[in-house]
mmCIF file of C-alpha atoms in Angstrom:
data_model
loop_
_atom_site.group_PDB
_atom_site.id
_atom_site.type_symbol
_atom_site.label_atom_id
_atom_site.label_comp_id
_atom_site.label_asym_id
_atom_site.label_seq_id
_atom_site.Cartn_x
_atom_site.Cartn_y
_atom_site.Cartn_z
ATOM 1 C CA MET Z 217 -37.027 62.058 -5.303
ATOM 2 C CA GLU Z 218 -39.691 59.963 -6.915
ATOM 3 C CA GLN Z 219 -38.708 57.623 -9.828
ATOM 4 C CA THR Z 220 -41.740 55.175 -11.950
ATOM 5 C CA GLU Z 221 -41.033 51.676 -12.781
ATOM 6 C CA PRO Z 222 -39.730 50.711 -16.108
ATOM 7 C CA ALA Z 223 -43.272 49.358 -18.219
ATOM 8 C CA GLY Z 224 -43.232 45.991 -18.363
ATOM 9 C CA HIS Z 225 -41.078 45.733 -14.656
ATOM 10 C CA GLU Z 226 -42.892 44.088 -11.678
ATOM 11 C CA GLU Z 227 -40.492 45.013 -8.795
ATOM 12 C CA GLU Z 228 -39.692 42.119 -6.394
ATOM 13 C CA HIS Z 229 -39.900 42.812 -2.118
ATOM 14 C CA HIS Z 230 -39.964 39.634 -0.875
ATOM 15 C CA GLY Z 231 -39.029 40.838 2.776
ATOM 16 C CA SER Z 232 -37.230 38.265 3.511
ATOM 17 C CA PRO Z 233 -35.999 38.084 7.378
ATOM 18 C CA TRP Z 234 -33.005 35.498 6.603
ATOM 19 C CA PRO Z 235 -30.280 38.351 5.609
ATOM 20 C CA VAL Z 236 -30.869 40.019 8.985
ATOM 21 C CA ILE Z 237 -30.414 36.933 10.796
ATOM 22 C CA ILE Z 238 -27.545 35.888 8.503
ATOM 23 C CA ALA Z 239 -26.101 39.114 9.726
ATOM 24 C CA VAL Z 240 -26.946 38.897 13.127
ATOM 25 C CA GLY Z 241 -24.892 35.706 12.939
ATOM 26 C CA MET Z 242 -21.760 37.430 11.507
ATOM 27 C CA GLY Z 243 -22.075 39.609 14.330
ATOM 28 C CA VAL Z 244 -22.286 37.508 17.226
ATOM 29 C CA GLY Z 245 -18.953 35.497 15.773
ATOM 30 C CA TYR Z 246 -17.085 38.271 15.706
ATOM 31 C CA VAL Z 247 -17.684 38.922 19.073
ATOM 32 C CA GLY Z 248 -16.711 35.442 19.554
ATOM 33 C CA ILE Z 249 -13.330 35.848 18.088
ATOM 34 C CA VAL Z 250 -12.440 39.343 19.058
ATOM 35 C CA SER Z 251 -13.774 38.009 23.116
ATOM 36 C CA PRO Z 252 -12.739 35.224 22.882
ATOM 37 C CA SER Z 253 -14.727 33.161 23.619
ATOM 38 C CA ILE Z 254 -15.497 29.929 21.700
ATOM 39 C CA PRO Z 255 -19.175 29.677 22.830
ATOM 40 C CA ILE Z 256 -20.338 32.684 21.362
ATOM 41 C CA LEU Z 257 -18.154 32.002 18.603
ATOM 42 C CA VAL Z 258 -19.938 29.311 17.897
ATOM 43 C CA LEU Z 259 -23.368 30.409 18.982
ATOM 44 C CA GLY Z 260 -22.699 32.869 16.426
ATOM 45 C CA LEU Z 261 -21.522 29.613 14.010
ATOM 46 C CA VAL Z 262 -25.490 28.335 14.120
ATOM 47 C CA ILE Z 263 -27.026 31.650 14.060
ATOM 48 C CA PHE Z 264 -24.954 32.059 11.010
ATOM 49 C CA ALA Z 265 -26.038 28.602 9.279
ATOM 50 C CA GLY Z 266 -29.436 28.604 10.200
ATOM 51 C CA GLY Z 267 -30.146 31.708 8.679
ATOM 52 C CA ALA Z 268 -28.199 31.197 5.704
ATOM 53 C CA GLY Z 269 -29.941 27.396 5.375
ATOM 54 C CA GLY Z 270 -33.414 29.434 5.933
ATOM 55 C CA TRP Z 271 -32.467 31.441 3.040
ATOM 56 C CA ILE Z 272 -31.795 28.982 0.758
ATOM 57 C CA HIS Z 273 -34.418 27.128 1.603
ATOM 58 C CA GLN Z 274 -36.638 29.988 1.244
ATOM 59 C CA ASP Z 275 -35.200 30.864 -2.297
ATOM 60 C CA MET Z 276 -35.053 27.551 -3.503
ATOM 61 C CA GLN Z 277 -39.492 27.141 -3.202
ATOM 62 C CA ARG Z 278 -39.435 29.602 -6.067
ATOM 63 C CA PRO Z 279 -38.262 30.332 -9.650
ATOM 64 C CA SER Z 280 -34.932 32.610 -9.733
ATOM 65 C CA SER Z 281 -36.224 36.466 -9.359
ATOM 66 C CA ALA Z 282 -37.494 38.727 -11.833
ATOM 67 C CA PHE Z 283 -35.409 40.989 -10.385
ATOM 68 C CA TYR Z 284 -32.774 42.207 -12.770
ATOM 69 C CA GLY Z 285 -31.877 44.450 -15.889
ATOM 70 C CA VAL Z 286 -33.254 47.730 -15.651
ATOM 71 C CA ALA Z 287 -34.636 47.231 -12.373
ATOM 72 C CA ALA Z 288 -31.923 48.801 -10.186
ATOM 73 C CA ALA Z 289 -32.766 52.251 -11.855
ATOM 74 C CA VAL Z 290 -35.104 53.000 -8.484
ATOM 75 C CA GLU Z 291 -32.476 53.789 -6.381
ATOM 76 C CA SER Z 292 -29.444 53.899 -7.697
ATOM 77 C CA ARG Z 293 -27.934 57.039 -9.418
ATOM 78 C CA PHE Z 294 -26.504 55.201 -11.796
ATOM 79 C CA PRO Z 295 -29.361 54.512 -14.338
ATOM 80 C CA ARG Z 296 -29.519 51.168 -16.059
ATOM 81 C CA VAL Z 297 -27.032 49.502 -13.761
ATOM 82 C CA SER Z 298 -28.189 46.077 -11.672
ATOM 83 C CA ALA Z 299 -28.836 46.424 -7.929
ATOM 84 C CA ARG Z 300 -27.517 42.616 -7.345
ATOM 85 C CA LYS Z 301 -24.845 43.146 -10.266
ATOM 86 C CA LEU Z 302 -23.307 46.348 -8.433
ATOM 87 C CA ALA Z 303 -23.188 44.677 -5.393
ATOM 88 C CA ILE Z 304 -21.270 41.838 -6.357
ATOM 89 C CA TRP Z 305 -18.667 44.424 -8.223
ATOM 90 C CA LEU Z 306 -18.587 46.332 -5.236
ATOM 91 C CA PHE Z 307 -17.686 42.746 -3.013
ATOM 92 C CA LEU Z 308 -15.133 42.143 -5.802
ATOM 93 C CA ALA Z 309 -13.950 45.598 -5.448
ATOM 94 C CA THR Z 310 -13.689 44.779 -1.539
ATOM 95 C CA GLU Z 311 -11.876 41.521 -2.349
ATOM 96 C CA ILE Z 312 -9.187 42.593 -4.098
ATOM 97 C CA MET Z 313 -8.259 44.682 -1.183
ATOM 98 C CA PHE Z 314 -8.473 41.626 0.820
ATOM 99 C CA PHE Z 315 -6.207 39.706 -1.351
ATOM 100 C CA SER Z 316 -3.834 42.329 -1.887
ATOM 101 C CA ALA Z 317 -3.264 42.660 1.930
ATOM 102 C CA ILE Z 318 -2.053 38.685 2.272
ATOM 103 C CA ILE Z 319 -0.154 38.905 -1.039
ATOM 104 C CA GLY Z 320 1.427 42.172 0.291
ATOM 105 C CA ALA Z 321 2.084 40.750 3.620
ATOM 106 C CA SER Z 322 3.428 37.648 2.248
ATOM 107 C CA TRP Z 323 5.805 40.038 0.088
ATOM 108 C CA THR Z 324 6.468 41.998 2.412
ATOM 109 C CA LEU Z 325 8.092 39.451 5.053
ATOM 110 C CA ARG Z 326 9.340 37.386 1.922
ATOM 111 C CA LEU Z 327 11.349 39.999 1.002
ATOM 112 C CA ARG Z 328 12.528 40.771 4.388
ATOM 113 C CA THR Z 329 13.893 37.327 4.495
ATOM 114 C CA THR Z 330 16.185 38.183 1.828
ATOM 115 C CA THR Z 331 17.440 41.169 2.952
ATOM 116 C CA PRO Z 332 20.493 40.463 4.848
ATOM 117 C CA GLY Z 333 20.970 42.121 8.254
ATOM 118 C CA LEU Z 334 16.592 42.586 8.646
ATOM 119 C CA ALA Z 335 14.810 40.723 10.461
ATOM 120 C CA PHE Z 336 14.017 37.089 9.726
ATOM 121 C CA GLU Z 337 17.176 36.562 7.805
ATOM 122 C CA GLY Z 338 17.040 33.167 5.817
ATOM 123 C CA PRO Z 339 16.563 31.556 2.698
ATOM 124 C CA TRP Z 340 13.561 30.961 1.217
ATOM 125 C CA ALA Z 341 12.518 27.855 -1.118
ATOM 126 C CA GLN Z 342 13.467 28.037 -4.626
ATOM 127 C CA PRO Z 343 10.425 26.834 -6.764
ATOM 128 C CA GLY Z 344 9.543 23.544 -6.850
ATOM 129 C CA GLU Z 345 12.260 22.810 -3.975
ATOM 130 C CA ILE Z 346 9.259 22.059 -1.982
ATOM 131 C CA LEU Z 347 6.049 22.709 -4.005
ATOM 132 C CA ASN Z 348 4.775 20.158 -6.653
ATOM 133 C CA VAL Z 349 4.475 22.843 -9.428
ATOM 134 C CA PRO Z 350 3.697 20.359 -12.527
ATOM 135 C CA LEU Z 351 0.605 19.021 -10.289
ATOM 136 C CA THR Z 352 -0.646 22.578 -9.252
ATOM 137 C CA GLY Z 353 0.118 23.620 -12.601
ATOM 138 C CA LEU Z 354 -2.786 21.030 -13.521
ATOM 139 C CA ASN Z 355 -4.622 22.707 -11.044
ATOM 140 C CA THR Z 356 -4.849 25.723 -12.918
ATOM 141 C CA PHE Z 357 -5.690 24.127 -15.752
ATOM 142 C CA ILE Z 358 -8.800 22.825 -14.508
ATOM 143 C CA LEU Z 359 -9.726 26.250 -12.833
ATOM 144 C CA ILE Z 360 -9.406 27.629 -16.275
ATOM 145 C CA CYS Z 361 -11.477 24.965 -17.834
ATOM 146 C CA SER Z 362 -14.145 25.605 -14.785
ATOM 147 C CA SER Z 363 -14.298 29.022 -16.109
ATOM 148 C CA LEU Z 364 -14.750 27.925 -19.164
ATOM 149 C CA THR Z 365 -18.280 26.358 -18.418
ATOM 150 C CA MET Z 366 -18.767 28.421 -15.854
ATOM 151 C CA VAL Z 367 -19.496 31.004 -18.738
ATOM 152 C CA GLU Z 368 -20.897 28.749 -21.340
ATOM 153 C CA ALA Z 369 -23.718 27.586 -18.277
ATOM 154 C CA LEU Z 370 -24.674 31.850 -18.618
ATOM 155 C CA ALA Z 371 -24.588 31.417 -22.227
ATOM 156 C CA ALA Z 372 -26.946 28.313 -22.305
ATOM 157 C CA ALA Z 373 -29.390 30.131 -19.543
ATOM 158 C CA GLU Z 374 -29.232 33.505 -22.139
ATOM 159 C CA ARG Z 375 -30.625 31.265 -25.130
ATOM 160 C CA GLY Z 376 -32.953 29.092 -22.399
ATOM 161 C CA ASP Z 377 -31.145 26.325 -23.498
ATOM 162 C CA GLN Z 378 -32.098 24.304 -19.880
ATOM 163 C CA ARG Z 379 -29.826 20.566 -21.127
ATOM 164 C CA LYS Z 380 -26.266 22.564 -21.376
ATOM 165 C CA LEU Z 381 -27.332 25.219 -18.268
ATOM 166 C CA ARG Z 382 -27.477 22.043 -16.366
ATOM 167 C CA LEU Z 383 -24.970 20.062 -18.230
ATOM 168 C CA PHE Z 384 -22.616 23.256 -17.604
ATOM 169 C CA LEU Z 385 -23.068 23.876 -14.092
ATOM 170 C CA LEU Z 386 -22.722 20.417 -13.162
ATOM 171 C CA GLY Z 387 -19.533 20.346 -15.101
ATOM 172 C CA THR Z 388 -18.384 23.423 -13.231
ATOM 173 C CA LEU Z 389 -19.157 22.497 -10.014
ATOM 174 C CA LEU Z 390 -17.406 18.923 -10.642
ATOM 175 C CA LEU Z 391 -14.197 20.944 -11.564
ATOM 176 C CA GLY Z 392 -14.416 23.503 -8.383
ATOM 177 C CA MET Z 393 -14.626 20.022 -6.218
ATOM 178 C CA THR Z 394 -11.786 18.674 -7.937
ATOM 179 C CA PHE Z 395 -9.561 21.522 -7.608
ATOM 180 C CA VAL Z 396 -10.414 21.686 -3.950
ATOM 181 C CA GLY Z 397 -9.846 17.928 -3.259
ATOM 182 C CA ILE Z 398 -6.145 18.589 -5.215
ATOM 183 C CA GLN Z 399 -5.754 21.239 -3.115
ATOM 184 C CA ALA Z 400 -6.453 18.977 0.008
ATOM 185 C CA PHE Z 401 -4.234 16.041 -1.244
ATOM 186 C CA GLU Z 402 -1.415 18.602 -1.536
ATOM 187 C CA TYR Z 403 -1.500 20.478 1.721
ATOM 188 C CA GLN Z 404 -1.726 16.572 3.270
ATOM 189 C CA LYS Z 405 1.540 16.076 1.505
ATOM 190 C CA LEU Z 406 2.972 19.105 2.542
ATOM 191 C CA TYR Z 407 2.095 19.061 5.817
ATOM 192 C CA PHE Z 408 3.009 15.698 6.689
ATOM 193 C CA GLY Z 409 5.371 15.031 4.097
ATOM 194 C CA GLU Z 410 7.357 17.191 3.811
ATOM 195 C CA GLY Z 411 7.474 19.068 7.304
ATOM 196 C CA LEU Z 412 5.688 22.095 6.109
ATOM 197 C CA THR Z 413 3.558 23.720 8.518
ATOM 198 C CA PHE Z 414 0.864 26.532 9.668
ATOM 199 C CA LYS Z 415 4.543 27.649 11.594
ATOM 200 C CA SER Z 416 7.650 25.869 10.159
ATOM 201 C CA ALA Z 417 9.268 25.356 7.112
ATOM 202 C CA PRO Z 418 11.712 22.078 6.208
ATOM 203 C CA VAL Z 419 15.155 22.175 7.544
ATOM 204 C CA GLY Z 420 17.260 24.656 5.731
ATOM 205 C CA VAL Z 421 14.141 26.752 4.616
ATOM 206 C CA ASN Z 422 12.956 30.125 6.922
ATOM 207 C CA PRO Z 423 10.332 28.918 8.972
ATOM 208 C CA LEU Z 424 8.002 32.402 7.378
ATOM 209 C CA TYR Z 425 7.630 30.364 3.949
ATOM 210 C CA GLY Z 426 5.170 28.141 5.936
ATOM 211 C CA PRO Z 427 2.967 30.847 7.320
ATOM 212 C CA THR Z 428 3.021 32.752 4.055
ATOM 213 C CA PHE Z 429 2.021 30.173 1.939
ATOM 214 C CA TYR Z 430 -0.563 28.705 3.960
ATOM 215 C CA ALA Z 431 -1.923 32.553 4.202
ATOM 216 C CA GLN Z 432 -2.230 32.801 0.555
ATOM 217 C CA THR Z 433 -3.386 29.284 -0.668
ATOM 218 C CA GLY Z 434 -5.460 29.015 2.281
ATOM 219 C CA VAL Z 435 -7.479 31.879 1.877
ATOM 220 C CA HIS Z 436 -8.179 31.180 -1.720
ATOM 221 C CA GLY Z 437 -9.078 28.172 -1.097
ATOM 222 C CA SER Z 438 -11.596 28.784 1.229
ATOM 223 C CA HIS Z 439 -12.878 30.983 -1.577
ATOM 224 C CA VAL Z 440 -13.151 28.182 -4.136
ATOM 225 C CA THR Z 441 -14.863 26.388 -1.790
ATOM 226 C CA ALA Z 442 -17.259 28.986 -0.702
ATOM 227 C CA GLY Z 443 -17.859 29.177 -4.274
ATOM 228 C CA VAL Z 444 -18.244 25.618 -4.711
ATOM 229 C CA LEU Z 445 -21.085 25.507 -2.371
ATOM 230 C CA ALA Z 446 -22.333 28.709 -4.081
ATOM 231 C CA MET Z 447 -22.130 26.483 -7.293
ATOM 232 C CA ALA Z 448 -23.956 23.548 -6.045
ATOM 233 C CA TYR Z 449 -27.067 25.462 -4.855
ATOM 234 C CA THR Z 450 -26.926 27.168 -8.140
ATOM 235 C CA THR Z 451 -26.692 23.687 -9.879
ATOM 236 C CA ARG Z 452 -29.576 22.325 -7.738
ATOM 237 C CA LYS Z 453 -31.232 25.260 -8.213
ATOM 238 C CA ALA Z 454 -31.485 24.888 -12.360
ATOM 239 C CA PHE Z 455 -31.709 20.836 -12.034
ATOM 240 C CA LYS Z 456 -35.211 22.203 -10.603
ATOM 241 C CA GLY Z 457 -36.096 24.304 -13.451
ATOM 242 C CA GLY Z 458 -35.228 27.148 -11.420
ATOM 243 C CA PHE Z 459 -34.075 29.450 -14.167
ATOM 244 C CA THR Z 460 -35.515 30.320 -17.545
ATOM 245 C CA LYS Z 461 -34.631 32.714 -20.302
ATOM 246 C CA GLU Z 462 -35.948 35.909 -18.993
ATOM 247 C CA HIS Z 463 -34.575 35.054 -14.879
ATOM 248 C CA HIS Z 464 -31.437 33.900 -14.237
ATOM 249 C CA GLU Z 465 -29.404 36.847 -13.080
ATOM 250 C CA ALA Z 466 -28.078 34.659 -10.112
ATOM 251 C CA VAL Z 467 -26.169 32.240 -12.747
ATOM 252 C CA GLU Z 468 -24.018 35.188 -13.779
ATOM 253 C CA LEU Z 469 -23.960 36.249 -10.054
ATOM 254 C CA VAL Z 470 -21.760 33.248 -9.333
ATOM 255 C CA GLY Z 471 -20.256 33.111 -12.348
ATOM 256 C CA LEU Z 472 -18.784 36.772 -11.567
ATOM 257 C CA TYR Z 473 -17.452 35.739 -7.843
ATOM 258 C CA TRP Z 474 -16.497 32.367 -9.849
ATOM 259 C CA HIS Z 475 -14.799 33.700 -12.613
ATOM 260 C CA PHE Z 476 -12.946 36.578 -9.652
ATOM 261 C CA VAL Z 477 -11.679 33.399 -8.006
ATOM 262 C CA ASP Z 478 -9.886 32.308 -10.899
ATOM 263 C CA VAL Z 479 -8.205 35.636 -11.345
ATOM 264 C CA VAL Z 480 -6.833 35.415 -8.690
ATOM 265 C CA TRP Z 481 -5.379 32.101 -8.582
ATOM 266 C CA ILE Z 482 -3.765 33.018 -12.447
ATOM 267 C CA PHE Z 483 -1.616 35.631 -9.854
ATOM 268 C CA LEU Z 484 -0.965 33.205 -6.675
ATOM 269 C CA PHE Z 485 0.222 30.463 -9.029
ATOM 270 C CA THR Z 486 3.093 32.938 -10.791
ATOM 271 C CA ILE Z 487 4.184 34.582 -7.185
ATOM 272 C CA VAL Z 488 3.324 31.395 -4.928
ATOM 273 C CA TYR Z 489 4.872 28.797 -7.335
ATOM 274 C CA LEU Z 490 6.725 29.784 -9.866
ATOM 275 C CA ILE Z 491 8.444 32.903 -8.599
ATOM 276 C CA MET U 167 -39.695 42.012 -21.431
ATOM 277 C CA ALA U 168 -38.246 43.379 -24.089
ATOM 278 C CA THR U 169 -34.420 42.304 -24.742
ATOM 279 C CA VAL U 170 -32.270 45.131 -24.007
ATOM 280 C CA THR U 171 -27.876 44.851 -25.075
ATOM 281 C CA ALA U 172 -25.683 44.784 -22.839
ATOM 282 C CA THR U 173 -24.611 48.623 -23.697
ATOM 283 C CA GLU U 174 -27.935 49.524 -22.408
ATOM 284 C CA THR U 175 -27.891 48.074 -18.893
ATOM 285 C CA SER U 176 -26.453 45.978 -16.445
ATOM 286 C CA GLY U 177 -28.447 43.178 -16.107
ATOM 287 C CA PRO U 178 -27.894 39.779 -17.543
ATOM 288 C CA ILE U 179 -25.553 39.931 -20.181
ATOM 289 C CA GLU U 180 -27.157 39.423 -23.531
ATOM 290 C CA VAL U 181 -24.766 36.536 -24.874
ATOM 291 C CA GLU U 182 -24.011 36.982 -28.276
ATOM 292 C CA PRO U 183 -23.092 33.402 -30.326
ATOM 293 C CA LYS U 184 -20.194 34.340 -31.687
ATOM 294 C CA ARG U 185 -18.474 35.762 -28.211
ATOM 295 C CA PRO U 186 -14.854 34.209 -28.185
ATOM 296 C CA TYR U 187 -14.789 31.960 -25.178
ATOM 297 C CA VAL U 188 -13.492 28.681 -26.463
ATOM 298 C CA LEU U 189 -10.882 30.928 -27.969
ATOM 299 C CA VAL U 190 -9.963 32.521 -24.660
ATOM 300 C CA PHE U 191 -9.703 29.041 -23.183
ATOM 301 C CA ALA U 192 -7.225 28.170 -25.685
ATOM 302 C CA ILE U 193 -5.333 31.528 -25.236
ATOM 303 C CA LEU U 194 -5.439 30.610 -21.173
ATOM 304 C CA ALA U 195 -3.977 27.065 -21.361
ATOM 305 C CA VAL U 196 -1.371 27.539 -23.771
ATOM 306 C CA VAL U 197 -0.449 30.681 -21.751
ATOM 307 C CA THR U 198 0.143 28.330 -18.762
ATOM 308 C CA LEU U 199 1.855 26.266 -20.437
ATOM 309 C CA VAL U 200 3.971 28.851 -21.735
ATOM 310 C CA GLU U 201 4.344 29.916 -17.597
ATOM 311 C CA LEU U 202 5.779 26.334 -17.209
ATOM 312 C CA SER U 203 8.093 26.027 -19.726
ATOM 313 C CA VAL U 204 9.598 29.503 -18.577
ATOM 314 C CA TYR U 205 9.758 28.170 -14.784
ATOM 315 C CA SER U 206 11.620 25.410 -15.725
ATOM 316 C CA LEU U 207 13.901 27.382 -18.180
ATOM 317 C CA GLY U 208 16.145 28.221 -15.969
ATOM 318 C CA LEU U 209 16.394 31.944 -17.093
ATOM 319 C CA PRO U 210 18.277 34.957 -14.750
ATOM 320 C CA ARG U 211 15.661 35.162 -11.780
ATOM 321 C CA LEU U 212 14.770 39.155 -12.941
ATOM 322 C CA GLU U 213 13.838 38.240 -16.410
ATOM 323 C CA THR U 214 11.915 34.798 -15.366
ATOM 324 C CA ILE U 215 10.042 37.460 -12.889
ATOM 325 C CA ALA U 216 9.465 40.309 -15.509
ATOM 326 C CA ILE U 217 8.062 37.323 -18.131
ATOM 327 C CA LEU U 218 5.572 35.251 -15.452
ATOM 328 C CA VAL U 219 4.167 38.291 -14.692
ATOM 329 C CA ILE U 220 3.729 39.766 -17.667
ATOM 330 C CA LEU U 221 1.765 36.626 -18.633
ATOM 331 C CA ALA U 222 -0.114 36.172 -15.944
ATOM 332 C CA THR U 223 -1.295 39.437 -16.020
ATOM 333 C CA ILE U 224 -2.596 38.864 -19.572
ATOM 334 C CA LYS U 225 -4.110 35.654 -18.593
ATOM 335 C CA ALA U 226 -6.354 37.382 -15.757
ATOM 336 C CA SER U 227 -7.219 40.875 -18.254
ATOM 337 C CA LEU U 228 -8.294 37.991 -20.612
ATOM 338 C CA VAL U 229 -10.718 36.776 -18.198
ATOM 339 C CA VAL U 230 -11.949 39.271 -16.609
ATOM 340 C CA ALA U 231 -12.572 41.186 -19.847
ATOM 341 C CA TYR U 232 -14.224 38.111 -21.762
ATOM 342 C CA TYR U 233 -15.520 36.172 -19.158
ATOM 343 C CA MET U 234 -16.512 38.441 -16.714
ATOM 344 C CA HIS U 235 -17.756 40.321 -19.292
ATOM 345 C CA LEU U 236 -16.450 44.059 -18.309
ATOM 346 C CA LYS U 237 -15.351 44.554 -22.046
ATOM 347 C CA TYR U 238 -19.028 44.784 -22.992
ATOM 348 C CA ASP U 239 -20.851 45.904 -20.004
ATOM 349 C CA HIS U 240 -21.712 49.012 -18.544
ATOM 350 C CA ARG U 241 -18.216 51.315 -18.102
ATOM 351 C CA LEU U 242 -19.160 51.655 -13.510
ATOM 352 C CA PHE U 243 -18.130 48.107 -13.553
ATOM 353 C CA ARG U 244 -14.702 48.635 -14.863
ATOM 354 C CA VAL U 245 -14.322 51.332 -12.640
ATOM 355 C CA LEU U 246 -15.399 49.537 -9.698
ATOM 356 C CA PHE U 247 -12.550 46.930 -10.629
ATOM 357 C CA THR U 248 -9.638 48.560 -12.239
ATOM 358 C CA GLY U 249 -9.977 51.593 -9.115
ATOM 359 C CA PRO U 250 -9.558 49.261 -6.435
ATOM 360 C CA LEU U 251 -6.598 47.357 -8.276
ATOM 361 C CA LEU U 252 -4.765 50.294 -9.069
ATOM 362 C CA ILE U 253 -4.941 51.051 -5.910
ATOM 363 C CA ALA U 254 -3.785 47.407 -4.306
ATOM 364 C CA SER U 255 -1.265 47.526 -6.909
ATOM 365 C CA LEU U 256 0.143 50.790 -5.860
ATOM 366 C CA THR U 257 -0.349 49.636 -2.331
ATOM 367 C CA LEU U 258 1.996 46.492 -2.841
ATOM 368 C CA LEU U 259 4.747 48.515 -4.553
ATOM 369 C CA ALA U 260 4.645 50.913 -2.317
ATOM 370 C CA LEU U 261 5.243 47.988 0.628
ATOM 371 C CA MET U 262 7.914 46.038 -1.613
ATOM 372 C CA PHE U 263 9.915 49.658 -1.829
ATOM 373 C CA LEU U 264 8.975 50.478 1.694
ATOM 374 C CA PHE U 265 10.087 46.941 3.507
ATOM 375 C CA GLY U 266 12.280 45.153 0.546
ATOM 376 C CA HIS U 267 15.595 45.498 -1.438
ATOM 377 C CA LEU U 268 15.001 48.906 -3.090
ATOM 378 C CA TYR U 269 14.540 50.263 0.774
ATOM 379 C CA ILE U 270 18.249 48.733 0.847
ATOM 380 C CA LYS U 271 18.957 50.598 -2.350
ATOM 381 C CA ILE U 272 18.386 53.911 -1.492
ATOM 382 C CA MET U 273 19.575 54.192 1.889
#
């Protein structure tokens, strides 16, 4: 069915080849993992990195896209829904499933360890016995602070306040880096100091404690790291004047991802550290 | 381009100056402190778990509603978020039911 463009809106079709190259890189990398073949995996990663770099370089050359607001009604079944924002929410929906699978598997194993007579029977570490709860509580607070700075950055972008937009984005970036840094410090202490490895746990603790801990917090940490990289890109673009009062949807999309990572951590902090 | 409100479009949210971002932040910080207090109080295990899960749910709901703007945004996004969350929660419960203590109690 033919639809007309809303008045005053200019559709954007830049026809960039880089997303396709990124997808090819991911596909080749996946083949490398499944085969398994290190050279094919490395080739996939190189293609992926090249595609990502090319896309970032291309996007950095111009102001933020005008593709927001009512634009997406063009090909959408849902009138007045931005296609990009819809894509981000769909992505977050898949992320919910992904994290629930990781957490569900970990909890299943944990419940089995405490069920007499079943496989993997053995004591689970008590909260605070191995993990540094106060330090992680501080890290949780840092992530909450970063959510505030992120949403304030978006508010500044909406007002067209360039100075505060840059300031809050930079603050979010620094807080995110601090979170990752503290987690790396925690890992180093646990792995080399406490003997909590990817395959085992300290004496007297069920060996599944280590793998489940690193699986849950590691997957989240990798998401935060990806968020930090996205934030670094967004911040740099903001400092180059890439966002305006009218064109700043990228700030909101990155923010949605960032807040979601915060939400996941809120549950992980409770599940992994406090319970 | 004409200004549109969040209820009319899902594009960038028109952020109203009165949105309670700092208040939400304060609540999140306080609830985190309460969580740490509950953890250190040494209450019975079941009560501790129940309280901590409720507190975490409150915190997550605040972030989703106010920082992710789900409270103000298009209802499609609410469905997209709560639908998978419901499925995931039920799946988690089913897993615990099948493989955990509940299974033993039933048997």
